[in-house]
Amino acid sequence: MPQNKLLLTYFEPFGGAETNISQQVAEGIEAEGVIKLCLPVSFKRSPEVLREAVERYQPDFILCLGQCGEGEKIRLERFAMNLMDSEKGDNDGHQPDEETIEVNAPLALRTSLDIKQLQKECMHAELPTVLSNSAGLYVCNRTYFEALRSNSKSLFVHIPKNMDKSIALQIIIKIYGFF
Ligand code: PCA
């Protein structure tokens, strides 16, 4: 059987920071069938770069990593909202004000992966994860919307910026095994 292809995305730093934990964790992943892709923190360019990669590689699954500010657990995102809003702006200086992503699309898209089961498995392995019903309205959400639109077997994972990187890496490897 041909091996499954996983597109693994992560983000460049944003908001004046020098690093993004999603990038640092992604660097630790080396596995067959994994295609890594760095995305710009841009409402416009991130979905474009993702779309091109999806067309080129036709992945079976998409795992998107992003950084979040608070918390001690990795957040497994259930939905992407069809909305963009940001006061601080993205790396291009774009500040959408409650802008719809796509007029004829549903208000939210949902992953078809069994993230409840995934979260249980992580819990049994004592890996700190939590289910989340909102990926925010910033570039991560915009990117997740694009991923789900192209493949419902997509998952967005938010990593708290101060999380221990080796634990975060173990969780990402566990998620990888789940696909
Ligand atoms: N986190 C931001 C965008 C890039 C990232 O790593 C977010 O949560 O939208």
Short mmCIF file of C-alpha atoms and ligand atoms in Angstrom, two decimals:
data_model
loop_
_atom_site.label_atom_id
_atom_site.label_comp_id
_atom_site.label_asym_id
_atom_site.label_seq_id
_atom_site.Cartn_x
_atom_site.Cartn_y
_atom_site.Cartn_z
CA MET A 1 0.00 0.00 0.00
CA PRO A 2 1.38 3.43 -0.81
CA GLN A 3 2.35 5.41 2.23
CA ASN A 4 0.09 8.19 3.48
CA LYS A 5 1.32 11.70 2.84
CA LEU A 6 1.07 14.24 5.64
CA LEU A 7 1.46 17.94 5.03
CA LEU A 8 2.86 19.49 8.23
CA THR A 9 2.67 23.28 8.41
CA TYR A 10 4.08 25.72 10.93
CA PHE A 11 4.42 29.49 11.15
CA GLU A 12 7.15 32.08 11.03
CA PRO A 13 7.39 34.42 14.06
CA PHE A 14 4.89 37.27 14.38
CA GLY A 15 4.09 40.28 16.52
CA GLY A 16 7.75 41.29 16.80
CA ALA A 17 8.84 37.99 18.40
CA GLU A 18 12.03 36.26 17.27
CA THR A 19 10.75 32.72 17.38
CA ASN A 20 7.56 30.74 16.96
CA ILE A 21 7.30 27.53 18.97
CA SER A 22 5.44 25.85 16.09
CA GLN A 23 8.58 26.24 13.96
CA GLN A 24 10.87 24.95 16.71
CA VAL A 25 8.69 21.89 17.25
CA ALA A 26 8.30 21.19 13.52
CA GLU A 27 12.08 21.20 13.16
CA GLY A 28 12.16 18.18 15.48
CA ILE A 29 9.95 16.07 13.21
CA GLU A 30 11.64 13.88 10.65
CA ALA A 31 9.48 11.11 9.32
CA GLU A 32 8.86 9.43 6.02
CA GLY A 33 5.87 10.78 4.16
CA VAL A 34 5.95 14.12 6.01
CA ILE A 35 6.13 17.26 3.88
CA LYS A 36 6.99 20.33 5.94
CA LEU A 37 5.85 23.80 4.99
CA CYS A 38 6.55 27.15 6.65
CA LEU A 39 3.64 29.60 6.36
CA PRO A 40 3.76 33.39 6.52
CA VAL A 41 1.68 35.08 9.23
CA SER A 42 -0.45 36.79 6.60
CA PHE A 43 -4.20 36.53 6.11
CA LYS A 44 -3.67 36.73 2.36
CA ARG A 45 -0.46 34.79 1.73
CA SER A 46 -0.78 31.92 4.19
CA PRO A 47 -3.84 30.34 2.51
CA GLU A 48 -2.25 30.90 -0.92
CA VAL A 49 0.95 29.08 0.07
CA LEU A 50 -1.08 26.28 1.66
CA ARG A 51 -3.33 25.90 -1.39
CA GLU A 52 -0.34 25.62 -3.74
CA ALA A 53 1.22 22.93 -1.55
CA VAL A 54 -2.04 20.98 -1.39
CA GLU A 55 -2.32 21.10 -5.19
CA ARG A 56 1.28 20.03 -5.63
CA TYR A 57 1.52 17.25 -3.01
CA GLN A 58 -2.13 16.09 -2.70
CA PRO A 59 -1.67 15.13 0.97
CA ASP A 60 -3.87 12.53 2.67
CA PHE A 61 -3.82 14.56 5.90
CA ILE A 62 -2.93 18.10 6.90
CA LEU A 63 -1.55 18.91 10.34
CA CYS A 64 -1.15 22.62 11.01
CA LEU A 65 0.87 23.86 13.98
CA GLY A 66 0.56 27.34 15.42
CA GLN A 67 1.49 29.19 18.57
CA CYS A 68 -0.95 30.45 21.17
CA GLY A 69 -0.24 32.73 24.08
CA GLU A 70 -1.60 31.14 27.18
CA GLY A 71 -2.20 27.75 28.73
CA GLU A 72 -0.19 24.69 29.57
CA LYS A 73 -1.84 22.23 27.22
CA ILE A 74 -1.80 21.72 23.49
CA ARG A 75 -5.14 22.74 22.01
CA LEU A 76 -6.75 20.41 19.47
CA GLU A 77 -8.94 22.71 17.39
CA ARG A 78 -12.37 21.44 16.39
CA PHE A 79 -13.51 24.30 14.12
CA ALA A 80 -12.37 26.99 11.75
CA MET A 81 -14.66 30.03 11.62
CA ASN A 82 -15.56 31.76 8.38
CA LEU A 83 -14.41 35.09 9.82
CA MET A 84 -11.27 37.20 10.16
CA ASP A 85 -10.74 39.89 12.75
CA SER A 86 -7.59 41.44 14.13
CA GLU A 87 -6.73 44.71 15.82
CA LYS A 88 -3.00 44.01 16.04
CA GLY A 89 -2.73 43.11 12.33
CA ASP A 90 -0.73 40.40 10.57
CA ASN A 91 2.90 40.52 9.37
CA ASP A 92 1.73 42.49 6.29
CA GLY A 93 -0.05 45.04 8.49
CA HIS A 94 -3.49 43.83 7.42
CA GLN A 95 -6.20 44.33 10.07
CA PRO A 96 -9.48 42.72 8.96
CA ASP A 97 -12.55 44.01 10.76
CA GLU A 98 -14.99 41.10 11.06
CA GLU A 99 -14.44 40.12 7.43
CA THR A 100 -16.08 36.98 6.07
CA ILE A 101 -13.57 34.62 4.43
CA GLU A 102 -15.98 33.22 1.86
CA VAL A 103 -19.53 34.50 1.43
CA ASN A 104 -21.07 31.25 0.19
CA ALA A 105 -19.38 28.99 2.70
CA PRO A 106 -20.75 27.83 6.09
CA LEU A 107 -20.09 29.90 9.21
CA ALA A 108 -17.71 27.21 10.46
CA LEU A 109 -15.93 24.14 9.13
CA ARG A 110 -15.20 21.14 11.36
CA THR A 111 -12.47 18.54 11.25
CA SER A 112 -13.62 15.03 10.37
CA LEU A 113 -10.88 13.47 12.50
CA ASP A 114 -11.91 11.88 15.79
CA ILE A 115 -10.23 14.41 18.02
CA LYS A 116 -12.11 13.20 21.12
CA GLN A 117 -10.48 9.81 20.72
CA LEU A 118 -7.13 11.47 20.05
CA GLN A 119 -7.45 13.58 23.20
CA LYS A 120 -8.31 10.44 25.24
CA GLU A 121 -5.25 8.65 23.90
CA CYS A 122 -3.07 11.63 24.79
CA MET A 123 -4.58 11.73 28.28
CA HIS A 124 -3.83 8.04 28.82
CA ALA A 125 -0.26 8.67 27.75
CA GLU A 126 -0.16 11.61 30.21
CA LEU A 127 0.36 14.08 27.42
CA PRO A 128 -1.34 17.43 28.15
CA THR A 129 -3.91 18.28 25.49
CA VAL A 130 -7.33 19.89 25.53
CA LEU A 131 -10.16 20.10 22.99
CA SER A 132 -10.80 23.64 21.81
CA ASN A 133 -13.84 25.06 20.07
CA SER A 134 -12.16 28.23 18.85
CA ALA A 135 -8.90 28.72 17.00
CA GLY A 136 -9.42 32.50 17.28
CA LEU A 137 -10.05 34.80 14.32
CA TYR A 138 -6.43 35.47 13.40
CA VAL A 139 -4.16 33.86 10.77
CA CYS A 140 -4.24 30.38 12.33
CA ASN A 141 -8.01 30.25 12.00
CA ARG A 142 -7.79 31.59 8.44
CA THR A 143 -5.27 28.89 7.57
CA TYR A 144 -7.33 26.14 9.21
CA PHE A 145 -10.35 27.25 7.19
CA GLU A 146 -8.30 26.81 4.02
CA ALA A 147 -6.98 23.41 5.11
CA LEU A 148 -10.46 22.11 5.97
CA ARG A 149 -11.87 23.45 2.74
CA SER A 150 -9.38 21.37 0.78
CA ASN A 151 -9.35 18.29 3.03
CA SER A 152 -11.61 17.55 6.01
CA LYS A 153 -8.88 15.26 7.37
CA SER A 154 -7.05 18.30 8.64
CA LEU A 155 -6.23 19.28 12.19
CA PHE A 156 -5.00 22.52 13.67
CA VAL A 157 -2.99 22.30 16.85
CA HIS A 158 -2.15 25.35 18.97
CA ILE A 159 1.01 25.08 21.08
CA PRO A 160 1.33 27.47 24.06
CA LYS A 161 4.39 29.61 23.51
CA ASN A 162 6.02 28.73 26.85
CA MET A 163 5.38 25.02 26.67
CA ASP A 164 8.26 22.59 27.17
CA LYS A 165 9.38 21.82 23.62
CA SER A 166 10.20 18.18 24.23
CA ILE A 167 6.70 17.54 25.61
CA ALA A 168 5.14 19.44 22.69
CA LEU A 169 7.21 17.33 20.30
CA GLN A 170 6.07 14.08 21.96
CA ILE A 171 2.46 15.18 21.52
CA ILE A 172 2.94 16.04 17.86
CA ILE A 173 4.55 12.65 17.28
CA LYS A 174 1.58 11.00 19.04
CA ILE A 175 -0.82 12.94 16.78
CA TYR A 176 1.21 11.92 13.76
CA GLY A 177 0.80 8.28 14.79
CA PHE A 178 -2.96 8.84 15.04
CA PHE A 179 -3.33 9.78 11.37
N1 PCA B 1 -0.28 31.86 15.84
C1 PCA B 1 -1.20 32.86 15.29
C2 PCA B 1 -0.79 33.01 13.86
C3 PCA B 1 0.54 32.36 13.73
C4 PCA B 1 0.73 31.59 14.98
O1 PCA B 1 1.67 30.83 15.22
C5 PCA B 1 -2.67 32.52 15.52
O2 PCA B 1 -2.99 31.89 16.55
O3 PCA B 1 -3.50 32.88 14.70
#
